[in-house]
XYZ file of C-alpha atoms in Angstrom:
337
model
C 42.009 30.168 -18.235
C 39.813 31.560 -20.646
C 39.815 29.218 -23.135
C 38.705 26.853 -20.180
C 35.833 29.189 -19.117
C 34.647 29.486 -22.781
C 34.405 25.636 -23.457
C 33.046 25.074 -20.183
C 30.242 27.739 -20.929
C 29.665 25.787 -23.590
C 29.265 22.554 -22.104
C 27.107 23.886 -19.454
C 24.523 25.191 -22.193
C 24.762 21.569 -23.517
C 24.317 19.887 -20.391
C 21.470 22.797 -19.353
C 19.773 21.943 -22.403
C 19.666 17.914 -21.736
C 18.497 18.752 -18.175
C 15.306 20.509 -19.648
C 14.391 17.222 -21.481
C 15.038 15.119 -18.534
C 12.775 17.316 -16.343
C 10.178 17.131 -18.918
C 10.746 13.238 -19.331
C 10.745 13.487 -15.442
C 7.476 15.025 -15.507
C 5.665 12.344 -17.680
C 7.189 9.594 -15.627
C 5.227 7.111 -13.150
C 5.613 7.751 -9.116
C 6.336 5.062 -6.880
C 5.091 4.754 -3.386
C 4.641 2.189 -0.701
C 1.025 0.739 -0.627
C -1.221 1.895 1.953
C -4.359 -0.297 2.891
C -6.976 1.478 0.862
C -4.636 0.543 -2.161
C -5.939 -2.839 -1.861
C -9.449 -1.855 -3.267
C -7.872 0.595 -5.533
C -5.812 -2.064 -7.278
C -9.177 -4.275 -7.841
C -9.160 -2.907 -11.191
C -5.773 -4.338 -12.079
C -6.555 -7.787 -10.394
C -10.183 -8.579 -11.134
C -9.846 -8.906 -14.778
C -7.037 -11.659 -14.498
C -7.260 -13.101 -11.128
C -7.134 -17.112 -12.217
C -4.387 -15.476 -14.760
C -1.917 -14.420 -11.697
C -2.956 -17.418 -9.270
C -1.318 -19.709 -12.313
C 1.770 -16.957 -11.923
C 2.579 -16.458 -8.306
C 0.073 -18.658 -6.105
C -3.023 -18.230 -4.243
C -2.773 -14.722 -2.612
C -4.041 -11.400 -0.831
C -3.085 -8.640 -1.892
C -3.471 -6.953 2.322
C -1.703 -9.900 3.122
C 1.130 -9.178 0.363
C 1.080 -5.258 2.244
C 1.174 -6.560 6.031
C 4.100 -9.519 5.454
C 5.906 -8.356 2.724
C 9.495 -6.839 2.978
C 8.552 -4.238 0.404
C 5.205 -3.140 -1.419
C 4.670 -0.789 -3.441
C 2.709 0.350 -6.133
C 3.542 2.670 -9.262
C 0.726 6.282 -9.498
C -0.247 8.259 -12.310
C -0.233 11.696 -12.660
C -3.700 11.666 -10.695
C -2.005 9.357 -7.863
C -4.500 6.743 -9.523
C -2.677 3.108 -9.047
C -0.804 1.487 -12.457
C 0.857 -0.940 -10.904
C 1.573 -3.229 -7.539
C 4.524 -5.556 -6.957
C 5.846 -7.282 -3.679
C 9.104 -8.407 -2.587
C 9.426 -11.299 0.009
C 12.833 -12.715 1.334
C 11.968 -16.135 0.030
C 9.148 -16.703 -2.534
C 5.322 -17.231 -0.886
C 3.993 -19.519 -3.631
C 6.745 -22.314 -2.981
C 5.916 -22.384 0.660
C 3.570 -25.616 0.574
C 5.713 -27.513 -0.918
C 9.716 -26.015 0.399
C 9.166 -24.396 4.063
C 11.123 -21.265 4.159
C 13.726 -22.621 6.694
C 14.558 -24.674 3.772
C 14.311 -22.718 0.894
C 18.259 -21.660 0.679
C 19.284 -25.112 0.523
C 16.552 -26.619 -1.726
C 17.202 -23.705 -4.010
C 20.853 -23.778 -3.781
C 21.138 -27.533 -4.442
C 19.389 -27.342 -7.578
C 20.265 -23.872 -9.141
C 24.351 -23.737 -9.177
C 24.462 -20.052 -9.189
C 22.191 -19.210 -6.709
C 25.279 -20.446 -4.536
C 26.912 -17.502 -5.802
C 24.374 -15.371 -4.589
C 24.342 -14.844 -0.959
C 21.030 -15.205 0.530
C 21.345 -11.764 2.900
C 21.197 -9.836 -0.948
C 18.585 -11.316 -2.490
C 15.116 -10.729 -2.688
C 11.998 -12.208 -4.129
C 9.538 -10.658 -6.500
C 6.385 -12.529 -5.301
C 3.669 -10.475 -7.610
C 3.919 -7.847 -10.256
C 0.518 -6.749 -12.402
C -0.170 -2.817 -14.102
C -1.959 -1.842 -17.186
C -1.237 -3.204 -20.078
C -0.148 -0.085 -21.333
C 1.806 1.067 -18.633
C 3.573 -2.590 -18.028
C 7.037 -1.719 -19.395
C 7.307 1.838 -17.403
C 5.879 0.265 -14.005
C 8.245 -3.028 -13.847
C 11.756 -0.918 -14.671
C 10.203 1.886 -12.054
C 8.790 -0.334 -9.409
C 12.460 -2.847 -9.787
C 14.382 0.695 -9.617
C 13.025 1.728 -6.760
C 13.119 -1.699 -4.983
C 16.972 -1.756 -5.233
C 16.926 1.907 -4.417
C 14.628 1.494 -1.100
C 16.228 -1.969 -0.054
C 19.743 -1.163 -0.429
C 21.174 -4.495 0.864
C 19.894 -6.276 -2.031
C 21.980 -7.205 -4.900
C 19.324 -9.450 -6.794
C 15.569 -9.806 -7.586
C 14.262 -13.285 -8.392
C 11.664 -14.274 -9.639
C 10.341 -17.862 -8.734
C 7.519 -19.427 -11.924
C 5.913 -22.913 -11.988
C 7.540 -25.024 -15.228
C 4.981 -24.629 -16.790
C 4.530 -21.137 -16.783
C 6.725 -19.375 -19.535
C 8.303 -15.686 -19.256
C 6.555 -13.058 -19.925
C 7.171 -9.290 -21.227
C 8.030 -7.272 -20.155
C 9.496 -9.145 -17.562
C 11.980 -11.396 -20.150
C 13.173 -7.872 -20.549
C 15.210 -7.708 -17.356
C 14.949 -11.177 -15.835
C 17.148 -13.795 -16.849
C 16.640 -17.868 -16.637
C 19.034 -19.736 -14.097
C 19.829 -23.391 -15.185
C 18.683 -26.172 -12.983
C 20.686 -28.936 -12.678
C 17.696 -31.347 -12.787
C 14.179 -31.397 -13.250
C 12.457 -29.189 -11.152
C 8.601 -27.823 -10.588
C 10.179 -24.461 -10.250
C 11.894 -22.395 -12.745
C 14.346 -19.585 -10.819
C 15.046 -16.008 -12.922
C 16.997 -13.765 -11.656
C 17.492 -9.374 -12.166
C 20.698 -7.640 -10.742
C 21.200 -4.693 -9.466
C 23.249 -2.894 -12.159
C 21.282 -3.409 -14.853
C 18.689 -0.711 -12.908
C 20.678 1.456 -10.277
C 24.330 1.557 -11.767
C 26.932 1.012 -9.026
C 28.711 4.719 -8.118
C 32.317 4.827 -8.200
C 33.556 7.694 -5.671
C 37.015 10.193 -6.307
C 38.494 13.112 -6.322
C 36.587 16.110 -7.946
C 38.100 17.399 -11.099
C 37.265 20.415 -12.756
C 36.188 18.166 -15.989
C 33.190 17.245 -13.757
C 32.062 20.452 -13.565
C 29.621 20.168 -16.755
C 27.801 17.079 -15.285
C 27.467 18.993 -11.404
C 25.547 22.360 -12.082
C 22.628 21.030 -13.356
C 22.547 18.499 -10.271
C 23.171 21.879 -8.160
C 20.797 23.983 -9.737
C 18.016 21.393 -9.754
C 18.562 20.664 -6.185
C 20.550 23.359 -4.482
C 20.706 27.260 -3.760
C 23.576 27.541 -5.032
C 22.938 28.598 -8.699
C 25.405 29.799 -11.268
C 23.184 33.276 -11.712
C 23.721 34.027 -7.979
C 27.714 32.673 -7.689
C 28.273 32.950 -10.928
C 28.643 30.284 -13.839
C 32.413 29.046 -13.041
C 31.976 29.037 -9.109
C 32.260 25.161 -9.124
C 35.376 25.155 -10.883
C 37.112 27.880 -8.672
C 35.746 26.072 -5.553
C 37.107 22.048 -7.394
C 40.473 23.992 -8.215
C 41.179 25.369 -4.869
C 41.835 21.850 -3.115
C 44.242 21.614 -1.250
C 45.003 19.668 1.981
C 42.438 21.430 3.945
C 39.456 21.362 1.723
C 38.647 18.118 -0.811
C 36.032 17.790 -3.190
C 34.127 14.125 -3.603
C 32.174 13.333 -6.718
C 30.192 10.000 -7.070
C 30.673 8.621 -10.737
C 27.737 6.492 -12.268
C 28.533 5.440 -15.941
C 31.819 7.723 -16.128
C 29.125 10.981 -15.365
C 29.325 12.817 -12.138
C 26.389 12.455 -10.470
C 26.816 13.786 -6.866
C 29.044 16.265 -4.893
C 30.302 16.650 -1.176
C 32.596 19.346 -0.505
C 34.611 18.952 3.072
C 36.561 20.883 5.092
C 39.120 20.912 7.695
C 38.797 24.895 8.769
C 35.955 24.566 11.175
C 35.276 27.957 13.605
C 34.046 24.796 16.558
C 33.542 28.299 18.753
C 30.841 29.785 17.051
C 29.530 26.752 16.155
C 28.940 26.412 19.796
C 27.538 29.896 19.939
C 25.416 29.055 17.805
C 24.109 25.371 18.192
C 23.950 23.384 21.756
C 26.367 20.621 20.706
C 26.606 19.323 24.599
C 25.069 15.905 23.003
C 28.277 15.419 20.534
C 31.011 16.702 23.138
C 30.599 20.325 21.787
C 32.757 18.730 18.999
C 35.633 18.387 21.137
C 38.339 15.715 21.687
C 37.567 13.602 25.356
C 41.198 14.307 26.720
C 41.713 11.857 29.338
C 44.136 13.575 32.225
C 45.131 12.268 35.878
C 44.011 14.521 38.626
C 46.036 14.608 41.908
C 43.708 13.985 45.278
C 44.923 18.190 46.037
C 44.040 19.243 42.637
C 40.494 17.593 43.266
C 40.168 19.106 47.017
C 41.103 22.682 45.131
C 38.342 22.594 42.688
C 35.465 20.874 44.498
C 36.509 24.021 47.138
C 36.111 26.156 44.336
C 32.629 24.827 43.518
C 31.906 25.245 47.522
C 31.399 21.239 48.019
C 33.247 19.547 51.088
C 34.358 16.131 49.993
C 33.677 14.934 53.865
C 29.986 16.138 53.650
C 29.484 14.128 50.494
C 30.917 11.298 51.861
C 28.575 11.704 54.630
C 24.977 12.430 52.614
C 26.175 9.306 50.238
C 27.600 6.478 52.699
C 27.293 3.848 50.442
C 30.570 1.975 50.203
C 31.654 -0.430 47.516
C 29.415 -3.717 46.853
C 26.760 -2.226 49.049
C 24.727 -0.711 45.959
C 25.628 -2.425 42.855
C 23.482 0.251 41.017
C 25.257 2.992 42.397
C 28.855 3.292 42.458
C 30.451 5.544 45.315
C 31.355 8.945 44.818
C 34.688 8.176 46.636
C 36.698 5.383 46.479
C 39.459 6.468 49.264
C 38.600 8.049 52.968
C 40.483 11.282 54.055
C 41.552 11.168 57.628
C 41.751 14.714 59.841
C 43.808 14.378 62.834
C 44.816 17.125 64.931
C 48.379 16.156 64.483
């Protein structure tokens, strides 16, 4: 056990080290945010200068329209929140719609581009316009694509719809790749995936091997640090499963990346004391259990109701309301006998 606590302290001033420089790379990196309507004059300066450039690219457009219609815009900030970048996604390209409706776009797309069969159309989405500084082009496509994926989780792909005549350019040939028509066609159809940006997670038992790639993640975003619990906590607490308590970790490129610790041992009393769970059944199992008609005169007499005098203040018999359903179903005959 102390070998293992020596080469994990090892690892963990490896892995503490690498966080530093991803912090600081963090740091330097571009924001992404959705636009807001004063981004529209904001962005002038990264329109003006080659407006008949991106008409030739993605169409006639407006860039408040792009903000009102579009499934997702966003644009990539500074440092100084001052705009870098804008791109839109649409679920079906804008600058085809003159000449293929969008009712028809799936099939006149489909037809013509063979793999776009494979692709189906509820996870795919359409960059209709990118443009950033020139020198901040690389950095705001790979951010403003990652956080597409991120923020529209149902989408697998990212296409990118170009007249013919209008060739690829970087840093967009980059990360987009060409889908073969079958024919001539006045459109040419690219096409980004999800996995080359946001790696798919794989999710599985904790091991105590993950515990080099988890405290930095729990430092950076949790109280519980190693100088309060101590640097091996995570191990002890990944060790100690057992039927009652399991540890999940979500995998991304064979590294941990994420952690949920779950439990069986619940105290559901003083959770009760503590927290009005009414709402979720006070987290409590609905028992479903027959009640005979004397076990029902026995408490409503212990809650000092008369089942005649309710039947009396609510008459209303069966079909008579259909918005209110009777109290009582059956009717309780006295007789001096």
């Amino acid at each position: 056990r102390r070998q293992r606590q020596m080469c994990i302290r090892d690892s963990l001033e490896t892995a503490q080290a690498k966080n530093q420089v991803k912090f600081r790379s963090r740091k330097m990196a571009l924001a992404v945010r959705r636009c807001e309507p004063e981004d529209a004059a904001a962005a002038a300066h990264l329109i003006h200068p080659h407006q008949s450039e991106l008409e030739a690219r993605f169409g006639s457009f407006q860039l408040a329209s792009h903000m009102e219609h579009a499934s997702l815009c966003i644009t990539a900030v500074d440092e100084q929140d001052r705009s870098v970048g804008i791109a839109s996604f649409f679920s079906s390209p804008p600058m085809v719609a003159d000449k293929v409706p969008a009712g028809e776009w799936e099939e006149w797309v489909t037809e013509r581009f063979p793999k776009m069969a494979d692709l189906p159309s509820h996870t795919v989405t359409y960059l209709a316009f990118f443009t950033s500084e020139e020198q901040q082009q690389a950095a705001a496509l790979q951010t403003m694509l990652t956080t597409a994926f991120s923020t529209l989780a149902q989408f697998n792909t990212c296409c990118l719809v170009l007249p013919t005549s209008i060739p690829l350019w970087a840093p967009l040939d980059a990360l987009f790749r060409r889908l073969e028509p079958v024919y001539d066609v006045p459109f040419q159809v690219y096409a980004c995936h999800r996995e080359g940006l946001v790696p798919s997670l794989k999710i599985r038992l904790a091991q105590v091997e993950d515990h080099d790639d988890l405290i930095p993640v729990l430092n950076d975003q949790t109280e519980l640090h190693t100088d309060i619990h101590g640097e091996f906590f995570l191990a002890d607490v990944i060790e100690g499963q057992d039927n009652a308590r399991k540890c999940l970790v979500a995998e991304a490129d064979g590294r941990a990346v994420g952690l949920i610790a779950l439990s069986t041992e619940i105290d559901v009393d003083l959770l009760n004391r503590c927290h009005d769970l009414t709402p979720w059944d006070s987290l409590c199992d609905q028992v479903e259990e027959e009640v005979s008609i004397e076990e029902l005169m026995e408490q409503m007499a212990r809650e000092g109701s008369d089942p005649l005098e309710d039947v009396i203040e609510n008459p209303q018999l069966p079909g008579e309301n259909p918005d209110k359903e009777p109290k009582l179903q059956a009717c309780l005959l006295y007789t001096s006998d």
